[in-house]
Tab-separated table of C-alpha atoms and ligand atoms in Angstrom:
chain	number	residue	atom	x	y	z
A	1	MET	CA	-13.560	10.122	29.218
A	2	SER	CA	-15.836	11.300	25.991
A	3	ASP	CA	-14.403	11.256	22.816
A	4	ASN	CA	-17.191	13.045	21.161
A	5	THR	CA	-17.061	16.875	21.599
A	6	VAL	CA	-17.443	19.256	18.206
A	7	LEU	CA	-15.364	23.159	18.636
A	8	LEU	CA	-17.778	24.839	17.233
A	9	VAL	CA	-15.968	28.170	15.805
A	10	ASP	CA	-17.495	31.290	13.951
A	11	ASP	CA	-18.125	34.553	14.265
A	12	GLU	CA	-21.666	35.071	13.443
A	13	GLU	CA	-23.590	33.677	16.376
A	14	GLY	CA	-26.457	32.644	14.077
A	15	VAL	CA	-24.557	30.208	12.482
A	16	LEU	CA	-23.101	28.524	15.482
A	17	ASN	CA	-26.775	28.495	17.247
A	18	SER	CA	-28.380	26.812	13.749
A	19	ILE	CA	-26.079	24.259	13.338
A	20	GLU	CA	-25.741	23.149	17.779
A	21	ARG	CA	-29.444	22.664	17.157
A	22	LEU	CA	-28.573	20.061	14.500
A	23	PHE	CA	-26.845	18.211	16.918
A	24	ALA	CA	-29.240	18.175	19.665
A	25	LYS	CA	-30.376	15.206	18.952
A	26	THR	CA	-27.265	12.996	18.334
A	27	GLY	CA	-25.391	12.722	21.804
A	28	MET	CA	-22.417	14.860	20.555
A	29	ASN	CA	-20.733	17.163	22.857
A	30	ILE	CA	-20.788	20.739	21.625
A	31	ILE	CA	-18.618	23.361	22.612
A	32	LYS	CA	-19.163	27.398	20.282
A	33	ALA	CA	-16.493	30.176	20.514
A	34	THR	CA	-16.920	33.018	18.303
A	35	ASN	CA	-13.626	34.098	17.455
A	36	GLY	CA	-10.068	32.272	17.770
A	37	GLU	CA	-8.845	33.016	20.913
A	38	ASP	CA	-11.385	32.008	22.970
A	39	ALA	CA	-11.329	28.769	20.426
A	40	LEU	CA	-7.317	27.838	20.986
A	41	GLU	CA	-8.546	28.610	24.795
A	42	PHE	CA	-10.746	25.646	24.678
A	43	VAL	CA	-8.429	23.291	22.672
A	44	ARG	CA	-6.724	23.930	25.006
A	45	LYS	CA	-8.524	23.116	28.673
A	46	GLU	CA	-11.102	20.677	26.815
A	47	ASN	CA	-11.023	17.252	25.749
A	48	ILE	CA	-11.309	17.743	22.165
A	49	SER	CA	-12.283	15.553	18.656
A	50	VAL	CA	-12.915	17.743	15.945
A	51	VAL	CA	-12.880	21.157	15.134
A	52	VAL	CA	-15.029	22.627	12.712
A	53	SER	CA	-13.926	26.367	12.167
A	54	ASP	CA	-15.161	29.832	9.690
A	55	ASN	CA	-12.599	31.365	7.737
A	56	LEU	CA	-13.458	34.438	7.524
A	57	MET	CA	-13.303	35.858	10.755
A	58	PRO	CA	-12.525	39.363	12.882
A	59	GLY	CA	-8.994	38.665	13.929
A	60	MET	CA	-7.274	35.147	13.585
A	61	LYS	CA	-8.958	33.349	10.232
A	62	GLY	CA	-10.032	30.478	10.489
A	63	LEU	CA	-6.955	29.019	8.715
A	64	GLU	CA	-4.364	30.139	11.577
A	65	LEU	CA	-6.537	28.833	14.229
A	66	LEU	CA	-6.432	25.538	12.824
A	67	SER	CA	-2.331	25.191	12.085
A	68	LYS	CA	-1.546	26.661	15.439
A	69	VAL	CA	-4.672	23.910	16.760
A	70	ARG	CA	-2.677	21.059	14.955
A	71	VAL	CA	0.550	22.716	16.658
A	72	ILE	CA	-1.120	22.319	20.110
A	73	SER	CA	-3.402	19.282	19.742
A	74	PRO	CA	-2.456	17.134	16.951
A	75	ASP	CA	-4.701	14.975	16.983
A	76	VAL	CA	-7.376	16.943	16.970
A	77	VAL	CA	-9.531	17.040	13.731
A	78	ARG	CA	-9.973	19.644	11.435
A	79	ILE	CA	-12.826	21.303	9.474
A	80	LEU	CA	-12.311	23.869	7.353
A	81	MET	CA	-15.530	26.045	6.334
A	82	THR	CA	-15.309	28.694	3.360
A	83	ALA	CA	-17.015	30.000	0.681
A	84	HIS	CA	-17.772	28.589	-2.690
A	85	SER	CA	-15.506	30.048	-4.598
A	86	ASP	CA	-12.716	29.979	-2.307
A	87	PHE	CA	-10.180	27.894	-3.806
A	88	SER	CA	-6.960	29.550	-2.966
A	89	THR	CA	-7.876	29.029	0.802
A	90	ALA	CA	-8.740	25.052	0.598
A	91	VAL	CA	-5.016	24.842	-1.258
A	92	ASP	CA	-3.596	26.847	1.670
A	93	ALA	CA	-5.542	24.375	4.315
A	94	ILE	CA	-4.409	21.804	2.214
A	95	ASN	CA	-0.686	22.434	2.964
A	96	ASN	CA	-0.134	24.557	5.405
A	97	CYS	CA	-3.214	22.777	7.903
A	98	GLU	CA	-3.981	19.118	6.947
A	99	VAL	CA	-7.570	19.191	7.021
A	100	PHE	CA	-9.324	17.087	7.667
A	101	ARG	CA	-12.916	18.364	5.236
A	102	PHE	CA	-14.369	21.529	3.728
A	103	ILE	CA	-17.461	22.452	4.158
A	104	THR	CA	-18.333	24.720	1.948
A	105	LYS	CA	-21.273	27.759	2.485
A	106	PRO	CA	-24.033	27.025	2.759
A	107	TRP	CA	-23.805	24.089	3.418
A	108	ASP	CA	-25.778	21.165	3.644
A	109	ASN	CA	-26.919	20.100	6.540
A	110	ARG	CA	-26.867	15.871	5.904
A	111	GLU	CA	-23.840	16.511	4.126
A	112	LEU	CA	-22.229	18.800	7.485
A	113	ILE	CA	-23.523	16.240	9.902
A	114	ASN	CA	-21.711	13.219	7.998
A	115	ILE	CA	-18.703	15.264	7.790
A	116	ILE	CA	-18.814	15.659	11.873
A	117	GLU	CA	-19.859	12.405	12.116
A	118	GLU	CA	-16.911	10.952	10.466
A	119	GLY	CA	-13.961	13.325	11.937
A	120	ILE	CA	-15.400	11.871	15.131
A	121	ASN	CA	-14.627	8.002	13.591
A	122	ARG	CA	-10.759	8.833	11.970
A	123	TYR	CA	-10.479	10.872	16.040
A	124	LYS	CA	-12.033	7.392	17.340
A	125	LEU	CA	-9.180	5.583	15.295
A	126	ILE	CA	-6.661	7.403	16.137
A	127	MET	CA	-6.846	7.323	19.690
A	128	SER	CA	-7.399	3.225	20.227
A	129	LEU	CA	-4.365	2.682	17.012
A	130	LYS	CA	-2.066	4.933	19.495
A	131	LYS	CA	-3.138	2.374	21.770
A	132	ALA	CA	-1.917	-0.241	19.863
A	133	ASP	CA	-2.300	-2.864	21.617
A	134	GLU	CA	-3.914	-6.463	19.830
A	135	SER	CA	-6.815	-6.635	21.519
A	136	THR	CA	-7.849	-2.957	20.924
A	137	LEU	CA	-6.452	-4.040	16.942
A	138	LEU	CA	-8.239	-6.904	16.341
A	139	SER	CA	-11.868	-5.218	18.284
A	140	LEU	CA	-10.717	-2.175	15.614
A	141	ALA	CA	-10.833	-4.510	12.356
A	142	GLN	CA	-13.784	-6.345	13.019
A	143	THR	CA	-15.562	-2.945	13.516
A	144	ILE	CA	-14.602	-1.818	9.938
A	145	GLU	CA	-15.827	-5.732	9.126
A	146	LEU	CA	-19.369	-4.963	10.322
A	147	LYS	CA	-19.524	-2.179	8.683
A	148	ASP	CA	-18.718	-3.777	5.437
A	149	LYS	CA	-21.076	-6.778	6.279
A	150	TYR	CA	-19.766	-9.046	3.481
A	151	THR	CA	-15.482	-9.261	4.903
A	152	ARG	CA	-16.833	-10.952	8.316
A	153	GLY	CA	-14.010	-12.550	8.588
A	154	HIS	CA	-11.427	-11.560	5.980
A	155	CYS	CA	-8.677	-9.273	7.731
A	156	ASP	CA	-7.922	-12.577	9.845
A	157	ARG	CA	-8.212	-14.755	7.120
A	158	VAL	CA	-5.964	-12.456	4.780
A	159	ALA	CA	-3.448	-12.936	7.846
A	160	ALA	CA	-2.869	-15.415	8.082
A	161	TYR	CA	-2.388	-16.054	3.910
A	162	ALA	CA	-0.099	-13.479	4.224
A	163	LEU	CA	2.582	-15.354	7.528
A	164	ARG	CA	2.569	-17.888	5.358
A	165	ILE	CA	4.582	-15.910	2.920
A	166	ALA	CA	5.703	-14.275	5.606
A	167	GLU	CA	7.013	-17.904	7.109
A	168	ARG	CA	8.615	-19.207	4.496
A	169	LEU	CA	10.178	-15.815	3.639
A	170	ASN	CA	12.196	-16.200	7.132
A	171	LEU	CA	10.929	-13.264	7.824
A	172	SER	CA	12.173	-11.628	11.223
A	173	GLU	CA	9.585	-12.621	14.334
A	174	ASP	CA	8.535	-8.442	14.461
A	175	THR	CA	8.059	-7.777	11.102
A	176	LYS	CA	5.686	-11.065	11.222
A	177	LYS	CA	3.520	-9.552	13.932
A	178	ASP	CA	3.179	-5.826	11.982
A	179	ILE	CA	2.319	-7.964	8.836
A	180	ARG	CA	-1.137	-9.682	10.850
A	181	TYR	CA	-1.576	-6.115	12.485
A	182	GLY	CA	-1.817	-4.611	8.523
A	183	CYS	CA	-3.530	-6.795	8.001
A	184	TRP	CA	-6.189	-6.238	10.566
A	185	LEU	CA	-6.151	-3.131	9.545
A	186	HIS	CA	-5.366	-3.625	5.975
A	187	ASP	CA	-8.817	-1.554	4.947
A	188	CYS	CA	-9.174	0.695	8.016
A	189	GLY	CA	-9.758	3.507	5.437
A	190	LYS	CA	-13.172	2.670	4.461
A	191	ILE	CA	-14.618	3.854	7.773
A	192	GLY	CA	-13.981	6.957	6.118
A	193	VAL	CA	-16.685	5.448	2.773
A	194	PRO	CA	-20.043	5.268	2.810
A	195	GLU	CA	-22.204	2.401	3.350
A	196	HIS	CA	-24.066	2.720	0.079
A	197	ILE	CA	-20.715	2.382	-1.636
A	198	LEU	CA	-19.628	-0.424	-0.243
A	199	ASN	CA	-22.126	-2.620	-0.274
A	200	LYS	CA	-23.445	-2.236	-3.440
A	201	LYS	CA	-23.825	-4.714	-5.415
A	202	GLY	CA	-22.484	-5.191	-8.776
A	203	ARG	CA	-19.686	-2.660	-10.669
A	204	LEU	CA	-19.645	0.751	-9.206
A	205	ASN	CA	-19.673	3.703	-11.499
A	206	GLU	CA	-16.615	5.792	-11.728
A	207	GLU	CA	-17.607	8.259	-9.197
A	208	GLU	CA	-17.962	5.641	-6.566
A	209	PHE	CA	-14.801	3.735	-7.382
A	210	GLU	CA	-13.064	7.125	-6.737
A	211	VAL	CA	-13.767	7.182	-3.138
A	212	ILE	CA	-13.383	3.886	-2.791
A	213	LYS	CA	-9.632	4.609	-3.949
A	214	LYS	CA	-9.196	6.706	-0.805
A	215	HIS	CA	-9.443	4.156	2.220
A	216	PRO	CA	-5.668	3.306	1.311
A	217	VAL	CA	-4.552	7.146	1.685
A	218	TRP	CA	-7.040	7.776	4.697
A	219	GLY	CA	-6.437	4.974	6.527
A	220	ALA	CA	-2.396	5.641	5.906
A	221	ASP	CA	-2.376	8.809	7.169
A	222	VAL	CA	-4.841	7.655	10.453
A	223	ALA	CA	-1.963	4.907	10.700
A	224	LYS	CA	0.919	7.722	11.010
A	225	GLN	CA	-1.057	10.074	13.093
A	226	ALA	CA	-1.110	6.544	15.692
A	227	GLN	CA	2.419	6.322	15.344
A	228	LEU	CA	2.177	3.007	14.883
A	229	SER	CA	5.443	0.591	12.236
A	230	GLN	CA	5.942	1.528	9.303
A	231	THR	CA	5.736	-1.670	7.658
A	232	ILE	CA	2.054	-1.338	8.770
A	233	ILE	CA	1.769	1.570	6.811
A	234	ASN	CA	2.938	0.476	3.790
A	235	ILE	CA	0.638	-2.250	4.014
A	236	ILE	CA	-2.525	0.172	4.071
A	237	LEU	CA	-0.874	2.457	2.265
A	238	ASN	CA	-0.259	-0.217	-0.191
A	239	HIS	CA	-2.161	-2.730	-0.895
A	240	HIS	CA	-4.410	-1.329	-3.343
A	241	GLU	CA	-0.898	-1.462	-5.174
A	242	LYS	CA	0.196	-3.798	-8.452
A	243	TYR	CA	3.208	-5.796	-9.594
A	244	ASP	CA	2.722	-3.746	-13.375
A	245	GLY	CA	1.788	-0.318	-12.138
A	246	ALA	CA	-2.043	-0.411	-13.223
A	247	GLY	CA	-2.845	-0.646	-8.696
A	248	TYR	CA	-3.839	2.815	-6.906
A	249	PRO	CA	-3.253	4.904	-5.620
A	250	ALA	CA	0.031	5.947	-6.427
A	251	GLY	CA	0.074	3.293	-9.182
A	252	LEU	CA	3.581	2.151	-7.489
A	253	LYS	CA	5.697	-0.184	-9.555
A	254	GLY	CA	7.359	-3.741	-8.794
A	255	THR	CA	10.149	-3.757	-6.219
A	256	ASP	CA	8.992	0.309	-4.841
A	257	ILE	CA	5.969	-1.523	-3.542
A	258	PRO	CA	7.262	-2.749	-0.168
A	259	ILE	CA	7.113	-6.069	0.536
A	260	GLU	CA	5.424	-6.373	3.113
A	261	ALA	CA	2.808	-4.894	0.609
A	262	ARG	CA	2.778	-7.569	-2.183
A	263	ILE	CA	2.572	-10.322	0.145
A	264	VAL	CA	-0.812	-8.784	1.971
A	265	ALA	CA	-1.784	-7.923	-2.311
A	266	VAL	CA	-2.126	-11.817	-3.147
A	267	ALA	CA	-3.351	-12.742	0.120
A	268	ASP	CA	-6.305	-10.291	0.184
A	269	CYS	CA	-6.925	-10.629	-3.059
A	270	PHE	CA	-7.623	-14.832	-2.353
A	271	ASP	CA	-9.594	-14.359	0.189
A	272	ALA	CA	-12.308	-12.009	-1.876
A	273	ILE	CA	-12.358	-14.051	-4.015
A	274	THR	CA	-13.185	-17.442	-2.499
A	275	SER	CA	-15.535	-15.766	-0.281
A	276	GLU	CA	-18.638	-13.913	-0.285
A	277	ARG	CA	-19.065	-9.907	-1.582
A	278	PRO	CA	-20.994	-7.346	-3.422
A	279	TYR	CA	-19.335	-7.469	-6.539
A	280	GLY	CA	-18.265	-10.622	-8.409
A	281	GLU	CA	-19.234	-14.105	-7.650
A	282	THR	CA	-17.393	-16.939	-4.880
A	283	GLN	CA	-14.962	-18.267	-6.255
A	284	SER	CA	-13.843	-22.534	-5.015
A	285	PHE	CA	-10.014	-23.150	-3.357
A	286	ALA	CA	-8.636	-24.526	-6.973
A	287	LYS	CA	-10.343	-21.810	-8.790
A	288	GLY	CA	-9.005	-18.865	-6.546
A	289	MET	CA	-5.416	-20.912	-7.029
A	290	GLU	CA	-5.745	-20.496	-10.779
A	291	ILE	CA	-6.394	-16.784	-10.645
A	292	ILE	CA	-4.028	-15.974	-8.393
A	293	LEU	CA	-1.646	-17.665	-10.410
A	294	SER	CA	-2.844	-16.016	-13.569
A	295	LEU	CA	-1.956	-12.757	-11.838
A	296	LYS	CA	1.231	-13.964	-11.803
A	297	ASN	CA	3.464	-10.659	-13.340
A	298	SER	CA	0.685	-8.341	-13.669
A	299	ALA	CA	-0.977	-7.826	-10.965
A	300	PHE	CA	1.536	-9.788	-8.248
A	301	ASP	CA	4.995	-10.514	-7.257
A	302	SER	CA	5.764	-13.826	-8.967
A	303	GLU	CA	7.702	-15.391	-6.770
A	304	ILE	CA	5.403	-14.169	-3.938
A	305	VAL	CA	2.351	-16.135	-5.829
A	306	ASP	CA	4.540	-19.390	-6.057
A	307	ILE	CA	5.415	-18.891	-2.149
A	308	PHE	CA	1.872	-18.390	-1.143
A	309	ILE	CA	0.755	-21.565	-4.236
A	310	SER	CA	3.181	-23.802	-2.674
A	311	SER	CA	2.198	-22.696	0.703
A	312	MET	CA	-1.201	-23.671	0.286
A	313	ASN	CA	-1.124	-27.290	-0.312
A	314	ARG	CA	2.157	-29.152	-1.029
A	315	ASP	CA	0.077	-31.587	-2.684
A	316	TYR	CA	-1.407	-29.266	-5.201
A	317	ASP	CA	-0.681	-29.124	-8.950
A	318	SER	CA	-0.552	-25.594	-10.363
A	319	PRO	CA	-3.101	-25.337	-13.138
A	320	ASP	CA	-2.390	-25.163	-16.713
A	321	ILE	CA	-3.432	-21.242	-17.177
A	322	LYS	CA	-2.065	-21.173	-20.376
A	323	GLY	CA	-4.525	-18.946	-22.628
A	324	LYS	CA	-6.391	-17.886	-19.335
A	325	SER	CA	-7.164	-14.336	-18.318
A	326	TYR	CA	-9.186	-12.990	-15.823
A	327	GLU	CA	-9.672	-9.869	-14.837
A	328	TYR	CA	-8.935	-9.286	-10.867
A	329	ASN	CA	-11.313	-5.557	-9.700
A	330	ASN	CA	-10.562	-6.493	-5.718
A	331	ARG	CA	-11.711	-3.000	-3.981
B	401	FE2	FE1	-8.811	-2.261	1.151
B	402	FE2	FE1	-9.369	-6.694	2.041
């Protein structure tokens, strides 16, 4: 079954036809409806991945349609088209329909295509997460790594480091399995981040960093939708939180950050600084350890740092970090 069927809903046929033409060569399957009732029929009968609906239509409004779609088929990705000035509709859509994105009319063709393609990707991601067997999750992690070319092998190494820590904390087998899956998926929200930002050399500007900062929430939303375990969701959502509260997305502090996420944060950072990235130079093993140690109590939980360091090499002498401070801006 194809996962690329898009349902377009607008009372103006001209709008439907021009969007359909835009997707003529993309291989997407486009279905059109001119009112909410017809659209709901399609949602019940067809295998729809994404619904794009206008809001102002006679009869059922777009908002009402999307909230019904959410009940009938909650995995369908919902996109609302609104007029530029219609701010209150946008707020309603967020609160009541969990809309994935908005498109403002008149739309920009390139942007419209990107948003719908992201919607399709999100739908596919939810579908494969729902299967949640080991080989699906691993191949999914590799898909993310393909998009972000510097992270090849990253997810697997992060899992290996995190499990060394989990082992020493005597966590249960189930938790360890979830930590492994959470590590594979920790950056799955990057599917929603444009490649030119992911692979940008050097520093990101503020606007670009704001986009990057959304990946934990996007990823966790998808994992929730796929009903993955709370441990996995915690890792995806909180892997960029810092112990001192300076992280993102929520700025959680200390033990408010779930332990599985505190573990993965250390593992993720160590692998990021010791492997090749578009930003920042590659550090040696010893330097990587030194940087992790220097971030004890600021970015990281000191107990977990100690366990990590001792898990990495029994003969390794902790370096003297007095007076040294490092900046760490892992994406
Ligand atoms: Fe991340
Ligand atoms: Fe990472």
